[in-house]
Every structure is written in structure tokens, then in C-alpha cells.
Coordinates of C-alpha atoms and ligand atoms in Angstrom, one line a residue:
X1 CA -153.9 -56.2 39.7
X2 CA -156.3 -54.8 37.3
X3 CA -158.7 -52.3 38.4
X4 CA -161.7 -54.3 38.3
X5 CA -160.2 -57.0 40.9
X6 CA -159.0 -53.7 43.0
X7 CA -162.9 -52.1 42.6
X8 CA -163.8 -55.5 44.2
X9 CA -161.4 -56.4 46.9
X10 CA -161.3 -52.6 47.8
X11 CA -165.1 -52.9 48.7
X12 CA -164.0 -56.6 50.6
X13 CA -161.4 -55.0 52.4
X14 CA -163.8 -52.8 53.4
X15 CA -166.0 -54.5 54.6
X16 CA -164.0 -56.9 56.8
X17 CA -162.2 -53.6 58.3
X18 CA -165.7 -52.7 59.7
X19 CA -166.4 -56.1 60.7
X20 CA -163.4 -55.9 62.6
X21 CA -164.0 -52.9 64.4
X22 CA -167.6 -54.2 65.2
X23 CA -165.8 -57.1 66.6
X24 CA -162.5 -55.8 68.1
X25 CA -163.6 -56.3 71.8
X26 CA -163.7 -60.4 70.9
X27 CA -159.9 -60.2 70.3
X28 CA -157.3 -60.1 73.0
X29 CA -155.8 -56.7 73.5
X30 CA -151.8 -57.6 73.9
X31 CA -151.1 -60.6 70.8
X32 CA -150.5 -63.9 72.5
X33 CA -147.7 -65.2 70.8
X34 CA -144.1 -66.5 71.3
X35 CA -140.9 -64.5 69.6
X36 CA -140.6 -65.7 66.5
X37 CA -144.0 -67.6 66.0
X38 CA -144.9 -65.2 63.2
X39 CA -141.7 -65.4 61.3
X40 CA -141.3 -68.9 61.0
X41 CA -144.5 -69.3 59.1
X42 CA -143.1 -66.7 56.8
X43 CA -141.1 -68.2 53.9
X44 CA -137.5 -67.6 53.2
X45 CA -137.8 -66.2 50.0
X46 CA -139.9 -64.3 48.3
X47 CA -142.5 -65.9 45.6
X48 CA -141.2 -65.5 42.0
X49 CA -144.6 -65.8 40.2
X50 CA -148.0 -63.8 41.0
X51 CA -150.1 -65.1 44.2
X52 CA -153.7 -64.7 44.5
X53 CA -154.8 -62.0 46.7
X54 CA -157.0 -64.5 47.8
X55 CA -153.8 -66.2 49.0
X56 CA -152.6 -63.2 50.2
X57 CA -155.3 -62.2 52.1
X58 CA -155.9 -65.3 54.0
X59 CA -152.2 -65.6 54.9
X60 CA -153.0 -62.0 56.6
X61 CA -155.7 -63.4 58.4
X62 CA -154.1 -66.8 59.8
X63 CA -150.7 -65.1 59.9
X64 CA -150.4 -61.7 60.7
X65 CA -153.4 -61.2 62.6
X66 CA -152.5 -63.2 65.4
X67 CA -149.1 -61.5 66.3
X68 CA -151.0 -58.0 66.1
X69 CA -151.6 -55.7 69.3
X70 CA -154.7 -54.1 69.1
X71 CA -154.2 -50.6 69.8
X72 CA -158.0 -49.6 68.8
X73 CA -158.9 -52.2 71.4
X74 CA -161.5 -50.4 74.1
X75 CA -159.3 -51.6 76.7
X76 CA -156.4 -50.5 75.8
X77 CA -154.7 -48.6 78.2
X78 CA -151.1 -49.7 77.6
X79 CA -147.7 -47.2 76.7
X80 CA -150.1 -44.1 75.2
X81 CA -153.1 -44.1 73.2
X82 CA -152.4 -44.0 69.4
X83 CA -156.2 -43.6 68.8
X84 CA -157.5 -43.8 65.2
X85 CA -161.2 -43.2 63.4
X86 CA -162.9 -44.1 60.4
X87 CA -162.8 -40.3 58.7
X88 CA -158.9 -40.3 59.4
X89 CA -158.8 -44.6 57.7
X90 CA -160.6 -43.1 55.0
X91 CA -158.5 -40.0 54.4
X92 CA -155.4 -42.7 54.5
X93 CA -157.0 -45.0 51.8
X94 CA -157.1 -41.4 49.5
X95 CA -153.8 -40.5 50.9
X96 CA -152.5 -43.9 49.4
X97 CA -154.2 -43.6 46.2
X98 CA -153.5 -40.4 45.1
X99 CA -149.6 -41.2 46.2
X100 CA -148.5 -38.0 45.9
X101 CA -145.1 -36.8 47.2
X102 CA -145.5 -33.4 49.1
X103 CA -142.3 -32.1 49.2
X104 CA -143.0 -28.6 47.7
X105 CA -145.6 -26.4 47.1
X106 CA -145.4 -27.4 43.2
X107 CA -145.6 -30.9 43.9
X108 CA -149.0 -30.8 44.7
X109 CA -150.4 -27.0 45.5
X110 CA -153.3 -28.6 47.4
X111 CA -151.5 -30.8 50.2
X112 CA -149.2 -27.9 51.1
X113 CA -152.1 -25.0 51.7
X114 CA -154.1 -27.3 53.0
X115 CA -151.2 -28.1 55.5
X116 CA -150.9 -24.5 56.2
X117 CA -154.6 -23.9 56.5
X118 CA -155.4 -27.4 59.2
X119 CA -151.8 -26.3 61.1
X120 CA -153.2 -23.0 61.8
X121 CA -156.6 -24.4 63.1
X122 CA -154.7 -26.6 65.0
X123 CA -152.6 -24.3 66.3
X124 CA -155.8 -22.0 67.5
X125 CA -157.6 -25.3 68.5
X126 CA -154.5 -25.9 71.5
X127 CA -154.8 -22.2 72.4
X128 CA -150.9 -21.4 70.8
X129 CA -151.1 -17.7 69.9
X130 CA -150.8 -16.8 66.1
X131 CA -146.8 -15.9 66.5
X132 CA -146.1 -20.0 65.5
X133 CA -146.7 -21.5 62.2
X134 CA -147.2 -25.4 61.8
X135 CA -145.4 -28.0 59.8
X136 CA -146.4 -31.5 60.3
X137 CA -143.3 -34.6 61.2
X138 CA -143.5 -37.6 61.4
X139 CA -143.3 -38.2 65.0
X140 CA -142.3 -36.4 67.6
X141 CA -138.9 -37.6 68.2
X142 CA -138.4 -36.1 64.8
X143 CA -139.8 -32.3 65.8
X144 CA -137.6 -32.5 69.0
X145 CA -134.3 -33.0 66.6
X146 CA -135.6 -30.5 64.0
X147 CA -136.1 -27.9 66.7
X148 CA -132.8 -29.0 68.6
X149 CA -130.9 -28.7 65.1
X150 CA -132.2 -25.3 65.0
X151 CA -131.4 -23.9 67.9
X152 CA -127.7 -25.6 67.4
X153 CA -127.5 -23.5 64.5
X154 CA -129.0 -20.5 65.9
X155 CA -126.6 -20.5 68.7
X156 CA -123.7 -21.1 66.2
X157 CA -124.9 -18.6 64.2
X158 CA -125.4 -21.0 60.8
X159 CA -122.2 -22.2 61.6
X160 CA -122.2 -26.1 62.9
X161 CA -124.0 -26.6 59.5
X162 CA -120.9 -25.5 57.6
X163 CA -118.4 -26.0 59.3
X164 CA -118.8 -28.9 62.0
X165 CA -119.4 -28.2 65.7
X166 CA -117.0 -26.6 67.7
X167 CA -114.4 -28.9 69.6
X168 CA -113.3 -26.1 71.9
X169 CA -116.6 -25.1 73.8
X170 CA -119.5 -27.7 73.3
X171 CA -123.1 -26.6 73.6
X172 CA -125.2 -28.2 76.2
X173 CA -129.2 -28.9 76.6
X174 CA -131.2 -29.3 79.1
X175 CA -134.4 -31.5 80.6
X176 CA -135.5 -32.8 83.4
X177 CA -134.6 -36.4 84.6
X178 CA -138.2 -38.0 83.7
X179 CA -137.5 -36.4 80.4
X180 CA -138.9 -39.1 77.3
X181 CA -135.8 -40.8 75.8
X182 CA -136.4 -39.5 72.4
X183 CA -134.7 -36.4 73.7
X184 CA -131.6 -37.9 74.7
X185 CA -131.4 -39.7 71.5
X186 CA -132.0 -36.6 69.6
X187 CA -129.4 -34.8 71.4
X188 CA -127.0 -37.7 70.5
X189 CA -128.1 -37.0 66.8
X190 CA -127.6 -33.4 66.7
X191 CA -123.8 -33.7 67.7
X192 CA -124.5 -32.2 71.6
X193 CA -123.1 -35.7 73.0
X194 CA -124.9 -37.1 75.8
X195 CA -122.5 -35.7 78.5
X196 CA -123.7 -32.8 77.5
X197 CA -126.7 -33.5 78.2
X198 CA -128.1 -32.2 81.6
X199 CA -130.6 -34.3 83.3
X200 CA -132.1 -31.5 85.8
X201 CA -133.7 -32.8 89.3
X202 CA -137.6 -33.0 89.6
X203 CA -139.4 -31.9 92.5
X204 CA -141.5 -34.4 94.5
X205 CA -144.5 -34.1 91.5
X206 CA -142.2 -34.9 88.5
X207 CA -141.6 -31.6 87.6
X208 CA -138.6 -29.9 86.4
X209 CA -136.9 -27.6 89.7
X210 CA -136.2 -24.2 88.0
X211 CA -133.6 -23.3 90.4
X212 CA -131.7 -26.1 89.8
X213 CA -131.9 -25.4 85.9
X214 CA -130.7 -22.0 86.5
X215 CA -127.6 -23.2 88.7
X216 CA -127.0 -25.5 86.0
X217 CA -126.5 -23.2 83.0
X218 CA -124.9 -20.6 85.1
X219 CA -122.6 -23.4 86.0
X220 CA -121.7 -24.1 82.3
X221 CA -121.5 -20.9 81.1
X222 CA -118.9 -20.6 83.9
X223 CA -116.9 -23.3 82.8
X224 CA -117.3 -21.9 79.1
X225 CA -119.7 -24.2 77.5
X226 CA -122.5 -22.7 75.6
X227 CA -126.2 -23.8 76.6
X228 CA -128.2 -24.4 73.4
X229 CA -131.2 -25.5 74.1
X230 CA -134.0 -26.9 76.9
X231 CA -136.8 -29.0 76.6
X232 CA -139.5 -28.6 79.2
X233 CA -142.2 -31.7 78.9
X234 CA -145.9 -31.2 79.3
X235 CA -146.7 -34.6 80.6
X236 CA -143.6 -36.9 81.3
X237 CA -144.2 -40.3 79.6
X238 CA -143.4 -42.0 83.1
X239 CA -145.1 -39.9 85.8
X240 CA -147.4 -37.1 83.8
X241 CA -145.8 -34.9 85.5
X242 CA -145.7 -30.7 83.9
X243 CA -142.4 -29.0 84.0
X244 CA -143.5 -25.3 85.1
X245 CA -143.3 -23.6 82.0
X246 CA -143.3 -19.9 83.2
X247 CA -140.3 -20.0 85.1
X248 CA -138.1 -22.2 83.0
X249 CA -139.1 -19.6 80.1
X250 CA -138.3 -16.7 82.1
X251 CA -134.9 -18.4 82.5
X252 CA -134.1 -19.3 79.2
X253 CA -134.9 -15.5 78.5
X254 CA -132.3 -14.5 80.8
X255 CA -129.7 -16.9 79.8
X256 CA -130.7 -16.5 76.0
X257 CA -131.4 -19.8 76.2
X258 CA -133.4 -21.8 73.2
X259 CA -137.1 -23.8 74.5
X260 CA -138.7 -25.9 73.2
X261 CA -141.9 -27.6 74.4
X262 CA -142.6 -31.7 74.4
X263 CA -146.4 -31.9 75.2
X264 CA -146.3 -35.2 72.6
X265 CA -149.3 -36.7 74.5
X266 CA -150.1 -33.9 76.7
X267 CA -150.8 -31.5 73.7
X268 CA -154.7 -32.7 72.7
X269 CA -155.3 -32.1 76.3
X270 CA -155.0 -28.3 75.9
X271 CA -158.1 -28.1 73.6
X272 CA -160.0 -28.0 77.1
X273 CA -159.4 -24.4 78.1
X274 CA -159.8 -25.9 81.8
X275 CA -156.4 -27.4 80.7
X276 CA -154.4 -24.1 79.7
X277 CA -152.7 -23.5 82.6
X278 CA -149.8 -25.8 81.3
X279 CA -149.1 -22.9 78.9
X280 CA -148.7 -20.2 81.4
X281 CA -145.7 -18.9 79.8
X282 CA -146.0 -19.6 76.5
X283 CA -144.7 -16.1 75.6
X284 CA -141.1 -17.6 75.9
X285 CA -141.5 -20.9 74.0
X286 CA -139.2 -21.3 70.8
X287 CA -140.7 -24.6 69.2
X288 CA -143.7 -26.6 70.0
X289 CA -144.7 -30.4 69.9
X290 CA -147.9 -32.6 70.1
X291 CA -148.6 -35.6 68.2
X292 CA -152.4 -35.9 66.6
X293 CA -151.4 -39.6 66.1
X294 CA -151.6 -40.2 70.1
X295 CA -154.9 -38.7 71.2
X296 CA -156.5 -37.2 68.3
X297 CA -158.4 -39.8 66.7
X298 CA -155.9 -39.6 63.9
X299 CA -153.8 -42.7 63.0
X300 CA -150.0 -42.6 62.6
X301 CA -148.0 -40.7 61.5
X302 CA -149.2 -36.9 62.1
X303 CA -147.0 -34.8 64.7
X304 CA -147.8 -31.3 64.8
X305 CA -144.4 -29.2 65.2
X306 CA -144.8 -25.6 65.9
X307 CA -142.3 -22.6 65.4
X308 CA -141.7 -19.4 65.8
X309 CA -139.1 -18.5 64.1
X310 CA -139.4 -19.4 60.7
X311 CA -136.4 -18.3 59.1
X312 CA -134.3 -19.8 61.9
X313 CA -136.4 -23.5 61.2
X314 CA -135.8 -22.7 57.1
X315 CA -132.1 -21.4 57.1
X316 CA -131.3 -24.8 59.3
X317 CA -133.0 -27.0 56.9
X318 CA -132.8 -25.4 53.3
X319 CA -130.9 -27.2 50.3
X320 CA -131.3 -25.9 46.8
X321 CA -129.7 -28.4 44.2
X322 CA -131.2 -27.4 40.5
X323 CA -133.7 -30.4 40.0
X324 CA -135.6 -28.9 42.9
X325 CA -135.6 -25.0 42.1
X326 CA -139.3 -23.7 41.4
X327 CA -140.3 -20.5 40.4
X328 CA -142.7 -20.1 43.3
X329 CA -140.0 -19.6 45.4
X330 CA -140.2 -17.5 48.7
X331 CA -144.4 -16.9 47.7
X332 CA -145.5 -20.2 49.2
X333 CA -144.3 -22.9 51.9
X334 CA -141.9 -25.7 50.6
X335 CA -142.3 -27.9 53.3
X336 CA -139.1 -30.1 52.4
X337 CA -137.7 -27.1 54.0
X338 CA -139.0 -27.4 57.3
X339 CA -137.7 -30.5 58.3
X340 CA -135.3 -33.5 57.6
X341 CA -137.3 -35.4 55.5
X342 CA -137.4 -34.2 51.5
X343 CA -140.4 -36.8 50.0
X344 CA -143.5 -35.9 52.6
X345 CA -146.7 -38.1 52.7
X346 CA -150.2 -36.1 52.6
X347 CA -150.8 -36.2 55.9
X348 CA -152.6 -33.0 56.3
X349 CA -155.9 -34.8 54.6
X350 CA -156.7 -37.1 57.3
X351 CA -156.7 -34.3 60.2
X352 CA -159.0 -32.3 57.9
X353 CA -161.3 -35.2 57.4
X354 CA -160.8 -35.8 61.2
X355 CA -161.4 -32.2 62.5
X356 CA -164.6 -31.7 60.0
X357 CA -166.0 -34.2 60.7
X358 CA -166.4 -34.3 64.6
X359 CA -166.3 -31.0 64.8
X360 CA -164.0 -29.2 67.2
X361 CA -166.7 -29.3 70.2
X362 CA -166.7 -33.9 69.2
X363 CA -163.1 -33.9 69.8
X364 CA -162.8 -31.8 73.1
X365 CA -165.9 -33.9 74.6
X366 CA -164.2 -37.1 73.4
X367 CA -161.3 -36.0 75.2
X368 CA -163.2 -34.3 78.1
X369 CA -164.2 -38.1 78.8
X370 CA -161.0 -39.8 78.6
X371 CA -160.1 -37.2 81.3
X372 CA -162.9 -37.7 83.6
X373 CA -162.6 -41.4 83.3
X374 CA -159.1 -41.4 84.7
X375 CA -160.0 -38.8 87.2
X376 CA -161.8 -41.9 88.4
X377 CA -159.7 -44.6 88.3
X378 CA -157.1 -42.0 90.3
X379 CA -160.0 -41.6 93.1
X380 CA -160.4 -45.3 92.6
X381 CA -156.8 -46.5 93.5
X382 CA -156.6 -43.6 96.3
X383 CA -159.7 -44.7 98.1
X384 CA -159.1 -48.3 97.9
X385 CA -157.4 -49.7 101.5
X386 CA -154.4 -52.0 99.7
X387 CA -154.0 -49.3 96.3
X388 CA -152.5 -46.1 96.2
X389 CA -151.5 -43.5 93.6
X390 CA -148.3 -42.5 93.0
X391 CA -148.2 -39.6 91.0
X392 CA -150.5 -37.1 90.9
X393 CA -152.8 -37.6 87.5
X394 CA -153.4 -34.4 85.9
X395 CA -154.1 -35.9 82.3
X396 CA -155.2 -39.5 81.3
X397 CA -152.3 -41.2 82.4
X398 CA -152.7 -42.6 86.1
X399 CA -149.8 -44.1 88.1
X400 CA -150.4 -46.4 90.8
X401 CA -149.9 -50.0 92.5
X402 CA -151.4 -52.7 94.9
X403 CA -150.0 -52.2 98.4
X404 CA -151.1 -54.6 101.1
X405 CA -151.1 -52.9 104.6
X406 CA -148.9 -55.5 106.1
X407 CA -146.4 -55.3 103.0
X408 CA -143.5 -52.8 103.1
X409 CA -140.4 -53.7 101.5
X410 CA -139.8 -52.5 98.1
X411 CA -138.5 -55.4 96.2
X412 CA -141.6 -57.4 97.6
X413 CA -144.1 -55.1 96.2
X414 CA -142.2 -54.6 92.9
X415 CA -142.4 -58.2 92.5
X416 CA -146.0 -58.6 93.3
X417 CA -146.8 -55.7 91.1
X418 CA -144.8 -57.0 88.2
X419 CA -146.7 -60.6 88.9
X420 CA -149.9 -58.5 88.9
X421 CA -149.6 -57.0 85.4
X422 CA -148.3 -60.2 83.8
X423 CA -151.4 -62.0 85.1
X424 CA -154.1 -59.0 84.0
X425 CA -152.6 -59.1 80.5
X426 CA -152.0 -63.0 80.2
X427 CA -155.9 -62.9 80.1
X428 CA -156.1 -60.8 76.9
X429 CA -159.1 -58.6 78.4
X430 CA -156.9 -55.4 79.2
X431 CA -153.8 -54.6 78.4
X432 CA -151.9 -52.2 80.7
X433 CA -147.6 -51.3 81.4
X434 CA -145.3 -50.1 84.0
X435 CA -142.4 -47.8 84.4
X436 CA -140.6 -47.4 88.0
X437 CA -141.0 -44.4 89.8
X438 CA -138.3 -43.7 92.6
X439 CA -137.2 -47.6 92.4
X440 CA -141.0 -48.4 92.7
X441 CA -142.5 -50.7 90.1
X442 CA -145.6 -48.8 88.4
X443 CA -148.6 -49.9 86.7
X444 CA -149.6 -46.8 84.3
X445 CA -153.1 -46.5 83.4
X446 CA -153.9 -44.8 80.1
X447 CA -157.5 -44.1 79.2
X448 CA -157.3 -42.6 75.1
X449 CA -159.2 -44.8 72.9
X450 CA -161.3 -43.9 70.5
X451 CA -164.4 -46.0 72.0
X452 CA -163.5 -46.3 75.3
X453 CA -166.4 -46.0 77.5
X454 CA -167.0 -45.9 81.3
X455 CA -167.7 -50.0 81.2
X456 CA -164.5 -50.5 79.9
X457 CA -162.5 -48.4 82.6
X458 CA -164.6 -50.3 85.2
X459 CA -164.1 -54.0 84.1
X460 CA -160.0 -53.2 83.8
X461 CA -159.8 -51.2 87.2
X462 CA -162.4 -54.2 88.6
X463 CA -160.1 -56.9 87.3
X464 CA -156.7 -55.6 88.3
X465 CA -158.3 -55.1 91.8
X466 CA -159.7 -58.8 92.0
X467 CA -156.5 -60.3 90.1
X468 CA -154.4 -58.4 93.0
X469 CA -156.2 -59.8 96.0
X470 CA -156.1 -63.2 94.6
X471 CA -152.7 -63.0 94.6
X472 CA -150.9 -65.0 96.5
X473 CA -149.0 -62.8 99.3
X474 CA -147.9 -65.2 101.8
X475 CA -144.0 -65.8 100.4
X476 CA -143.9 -62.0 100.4
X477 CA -146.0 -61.6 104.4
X478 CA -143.1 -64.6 105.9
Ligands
PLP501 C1 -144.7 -40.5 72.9 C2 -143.8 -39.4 73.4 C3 -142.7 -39.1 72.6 C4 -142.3 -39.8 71.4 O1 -143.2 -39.7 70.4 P1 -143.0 -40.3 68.9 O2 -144.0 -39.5 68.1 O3 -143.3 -41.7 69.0 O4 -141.6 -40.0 68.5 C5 -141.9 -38.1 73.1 N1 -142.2 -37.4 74.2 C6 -143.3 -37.6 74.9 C7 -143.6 -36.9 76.2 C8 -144.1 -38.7 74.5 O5 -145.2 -38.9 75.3

């Protein structure tokens, strides 16, 4: 493509990308077709000879469109918000262009301080105290294994990496049973073994018991294993729940026990000091995790991965073949070094464009909103006679489910509420999803879109309420 063509379709492109956010609220939010709809039209092989973009472009539009999701839908309230905004689409689009691989400080001076400097407002920004230092993953699954890997080595002392892990006494981590997956997958990864993996009871909230993660390290070092690590989670994917961070530090001091923090969604809450109490204890945590790409108005991938000790994160990670020896050295961040992956996108642009230009104060009261707006739908589903909550809803995630008065066996309401999502999100207006909490099938509310506004909460809260009591009841009443 010659840069004339690209000058023009760039400013096409353009356009149609703000003609499709004007318009986003005419689309349905979850795509409507069947499995394997979208590959069939796609050919076989690819072309040989140069298309048009013109081609290309209108096979995007008939094609690809259709089978899309639309996560910057208003009324998405689906899985978790992965909001987005034009400053952080047009950071991207420079991102792309300048295609720069930002591996170490030499590779391009400018991505890696400005990654130090937009880390360390984003680290003050949360309320973290000035003893971490930022690097930014991919995703949080990622900064979960990168911190788990250290803390293997740490507890190893630098020697799994050489050597293998031990056979004789295996390490073992902890979290609590409503613990996101990613953590049980990372464990896998790292070489702990999921039997190693302890799964500690939550309390009737959600919430990691403390005594029972004390009784279960005691037990293992007992039986001569050797706890490495535990994850607490600031806002369960499930239930929202907040493992209580001050006490499961206080025992990981005691047991010399490695901690690190999962707040992937949660995080972007804690720009609202009135949010801070999920910190309480913050003194004890090891490593740190929130993902921008959720609920900061930043699209994907930008996970914000937070250590304290450096050289611990740097010893686990560092590889020094010739080809990538610089004479910087030890004066400035190499960032290949602070994680698994060696090429790095620029991914510290777009947060800067993001944070500049709402301003701190625009992306607290954007957030502030989203807060208040699930507050309400929480009141909503506890005041209503056939609703009810069932988790409590400290952040923007709200649990709940339609429960006729005269309906009390379990199965029967997990069927009607399953037959109640499908038929909200058949319509294409809303888009919500479910998890099961203690056997009971859960619609989970999410309100974290960019544009979401009060309207939007209403008509989905208004139409799951209508959809419900038009359902029909009678198989499940007889
Ligand atoms: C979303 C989420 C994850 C996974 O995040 P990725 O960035 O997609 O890997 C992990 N933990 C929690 C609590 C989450 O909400």
C-alpha cells in the first residue's frame, strides 16, 4: 500500500470508527450468530495476488462485523468491563505505527521512562505506597505467574531456575476457593502442581477465612512441604467478594510466607479513597495486580504489575545472551527483564494519553458513577418482592436472581434463571452472564462502560424484571 492510499483510507477508517461509536447502541450487544457462521464464509486459502482494500474492507463489514461482541456497547454488563476511549484508540493507532519493540531501555529510551514515569502515577493514583515499582504485562494472568515464579525462586533461593524444582518437599500456594482460575492455571505453569494447590474456605461473604489459611500452612509445614506463595483477591470474579488483606498479611509474615494481591478488576476502584479500606494491610503485600484494560478506559492489553522487590522480580527473570548486552546496563530499566515476555509492545502511550487527558479527578468520577449505578441496581434487586441479592456488592459487580415467593427448590430456580438470561440476551438490547454461587445459578451485573449512563442501567434492570415475570412459572409452581 503506498502511502497516499494509507493517508486516505487512514482518514476513512477513521471516520467509520466514529460513526460506529455514534451508532453502537443500534447494534446488538452479544453477536447473534451460529458456531461456525463466520468461518464458513472465510475462504480456504489464502489469496495469492493483491485484493483491494476496498475488498477488504467490505468483507470486514458483511463478515466480521456480524460475529463481533460489542464490548463498548452502553449496555454491556456481561463477564467484566474491558472499557476503551478514543485518547487510548488513538495512542494505539501511534503505538502501531511507530512499531517499535520495547524490550530494553536502548530499544527505544522513550517507551521505557515513560513506562517508569505513568507506572509510578499509577501506582500513587491506587494509593500503593512508593516502596513498589511498576512494570506493565499483558494481562493479569501473566503478573500472577511472574510474581508466583518469583516467589518460587525466592523460596528456593534462585534455585528451581537452575536446577529444577525439588522432588522431595514440593512448595505449596494458597487462595481462596472463589479464587479466578488464572491462578490455578498459573500455579500449574510455575511447576507447584495443582495438588498443591490449597483452595482455602470463604466465609459466608466470599472472603478468604484467615484461620483456616493459617491451619493450612501450619499443616504443611508439618508434613514438610514448603509454602511459597498466597494470593489474596480484591474482588472475586464470581461473588466480589475482598479477601481480608490485613490478617492474611500478618500471616504470611509469620509463616514467611510470599503475597501477592489479585485486585484485576477491583484495582481502578481504589482511585476512590472511600475505597481504600481493601488495602488495609498493604504493608505486607509482596506483588501487586490491576488491569487498566478492565475499568480504565484503556483498551487491551495494559495490566499494571506492581513489586516490591526488584531484585527478587529481576534475578527470576534475567537472561544475558551477547546480542542483547547494552552498555546502559544497571543505570536504566530493561523491562525484558521484568517479565516473561522479551519483544514488549508500547503500551505505556495509551495510559499516558488516557490519564492526561481526563485528568485523574475524569477517571475517579467516571468510576464514582459506575459505582453508584450498581449501588442501585443492588437496592433494586433487594427491594423488589420476587429478586434478591446474593452477594453483597461492594464494587460494580452485583449478584443476584429472580425468586418467586412460592418457588423454593433449587434446580427450579436455576432453570428459570438460566431461561431468564438466555431470553434478555436473545433480544440483543443487554447483554448480561452468570456464575453459580453455593449451587445457585447467578445472573452477575457489571456496570463499567465507558458511556454507560443511568438510562442504560434502568432499561437492562427494567427489562430483566419484565422478561422474569413474563416467564412462564407454572411447570416449575406444579
Ligand atoms: C479478569 C480477572 C483475571 C484475569 O485477567 P486477564 O488480564 O484476562 O488475565 C484474574 N483475576 C481476576 C480477579 C479477574 O477479575
Amino acid at each position: 500500500m503506498e502511502l497516499q492510499e494509507f493517508r486516505r483510507r487512514g482518514h476513512e477508517l477513521v471516520d467509520w470508527m466514529t460513526d460506529f461509536l455514534e451508532s453502537i447502541e443500534q447494534y446488538p450487544v452479544k453477536s447473534k450468530v451460529a458456531p461456525g457462521e463466520i468461518l464458513s464464509q472465510l475462504p480456504s486459502r489464502p489469496p495469492e495476488s493483491s485484493e483491494s482494500f476496498d475488498t477488504v474492507f467490505r468483507d470486514f463489514q458483511d463478515i466480521i462485523m456480524p460475529g463481533m461482541t460489542h464490548w463498548q456497547h452502553p449496555s454491556f454488563f456481561a463477564y467484566f468491563p474491558a472499557n476503551s476511549s478514543p485518547p487510548s484508540v488513538l495512542a494505539e493507532m501511534l503505538t502501531a505505527t511507530l512499531g517499535a519493540q520495547c524490550m530494553s531501555w536502548q530499544t527505544s529510551p522513550a517507551a521505557t521512562e515513560l513506562e517508569e514515569r505513568v507506572m509510578d502515577w499509577l501506582r500513587d493514583m491506587i494509593g500503593l505506597d512508593d516502596g513498589f515499582q511498576g512494570v506493565i504485562q499483558d494481562t493479569a494472568s501473566t503478573s500472577t505467574l511472574v510474581s508466583i515464579l518469583t516467589a518460587r525462586e525466592r523460596v528456593t533461593n534462585y534455585e528451581a531456575n537452575e536446577h529444577g524444582l525439588p522432588r522431595q518437599s514440593p512448595l505449596t500456594l494458597y487462595c481462596s476457593s472463589e479464587t479466578h482460575s488464572s491462578i490455578e492455571k498459573d500455579a500449574k505453569i510455575a511447576g507447584i502442581g495443582r495438588e498443591n494447590i490449597r483452595f482455602v474456605e470463604v466465609d459466608e461473604n466470599y472472603a478468604m477465612i484467615p484461620e483456616r489459611l493459617d491451619e493450612a500452612i501450619i499443616a504443611d509445614l508439618r508434613a514438610g512441604l514448603v509454602p511459597c506463595c498466597v494470593v489474596a483477591t480484591l474482588g472475586t470474579t464470581g461473588s466480589t467478594a475482598v479477601d481480608p488483606l490485613r490478617s492474611i498479611g500478618e500471616i504470611c509474615r509469620r509463616h514467611d510466607v510470599w503475597l501477592h494481591v489479585d485486585a484485576a478488576l477491583a484495582g481502578t476502584a481504589l482511585l476512590l479513597p472511600q475505597m481504600r479500606w481493601m488495602t488495609d494491610g498493604l504493608e505486607y503485600v509482596d506483588t501487586f495486580v490491576f488491569n487498566p484494560h478492565k475499568w480504565m478506559f484503556t483498551n487491551f492489553d495494559c495490566s499494571a504489575y506492581f513489586v516490591r522487590d526488584r531484585e527478587a522480580l529481576t534475578r527470576t527473570f534475567e537472561i544475558h545472551p551477547e546480542y542483547l548486552r547494552t552498555a546502559e546496563g544497571r543505570l536504566v530499566n530493561n523491562y525484558r527483564d521484568w517479565g516473561i515476555q522479551l519483544g514488549r509492545r508500547f503500551r505505556a502511550l495509551k495510559l499516558w494519553f488516557v490519564i492526561r487527558t481526563y485528568g485523574v479527578a475524569g477517571i475517579r468520577d467516571r468510576v464514582a458513577k459506575h459505582l453508584e449505578l450498581a449501588a442501585e441496581i443492588a437496592q433494586r434487586a433487594q427491594d423488589a418482592p420476587d429478586f434478591e441479592l446474593l452477594a453483597p456488592a461492594p464494587l460494580n459487580t452485583v449478584c443476584l436472581r429472580y425468586h418467586p415467593t412460592d418457588i423454593e427448590n433449587t434446580e427450579t430456580l436455576n432453570a428459570l434463571n438460566e431461561k431468564l438470561l438466555e431470553t434478555v440476551n436473545a433480544g440483543g438490547e443487554m447483554y448480561v452472564t452468570h456464575t453459580k454461587l453455593r449451587g445457585n445459578y447467578t445472573i452477575r451485573f457489571v456496570v463499567g462502560q465507558t458511556n454507560v449512563e443511568r438510562r442504560h442501567v434502568e432499561a437492562g434492570w427494567d427489562l430483566i424484571v419484565r422478561t422474569a415475570r413474563s416467564l412462564d412459572t407454572s411447570a416449575a409452581k406444579r
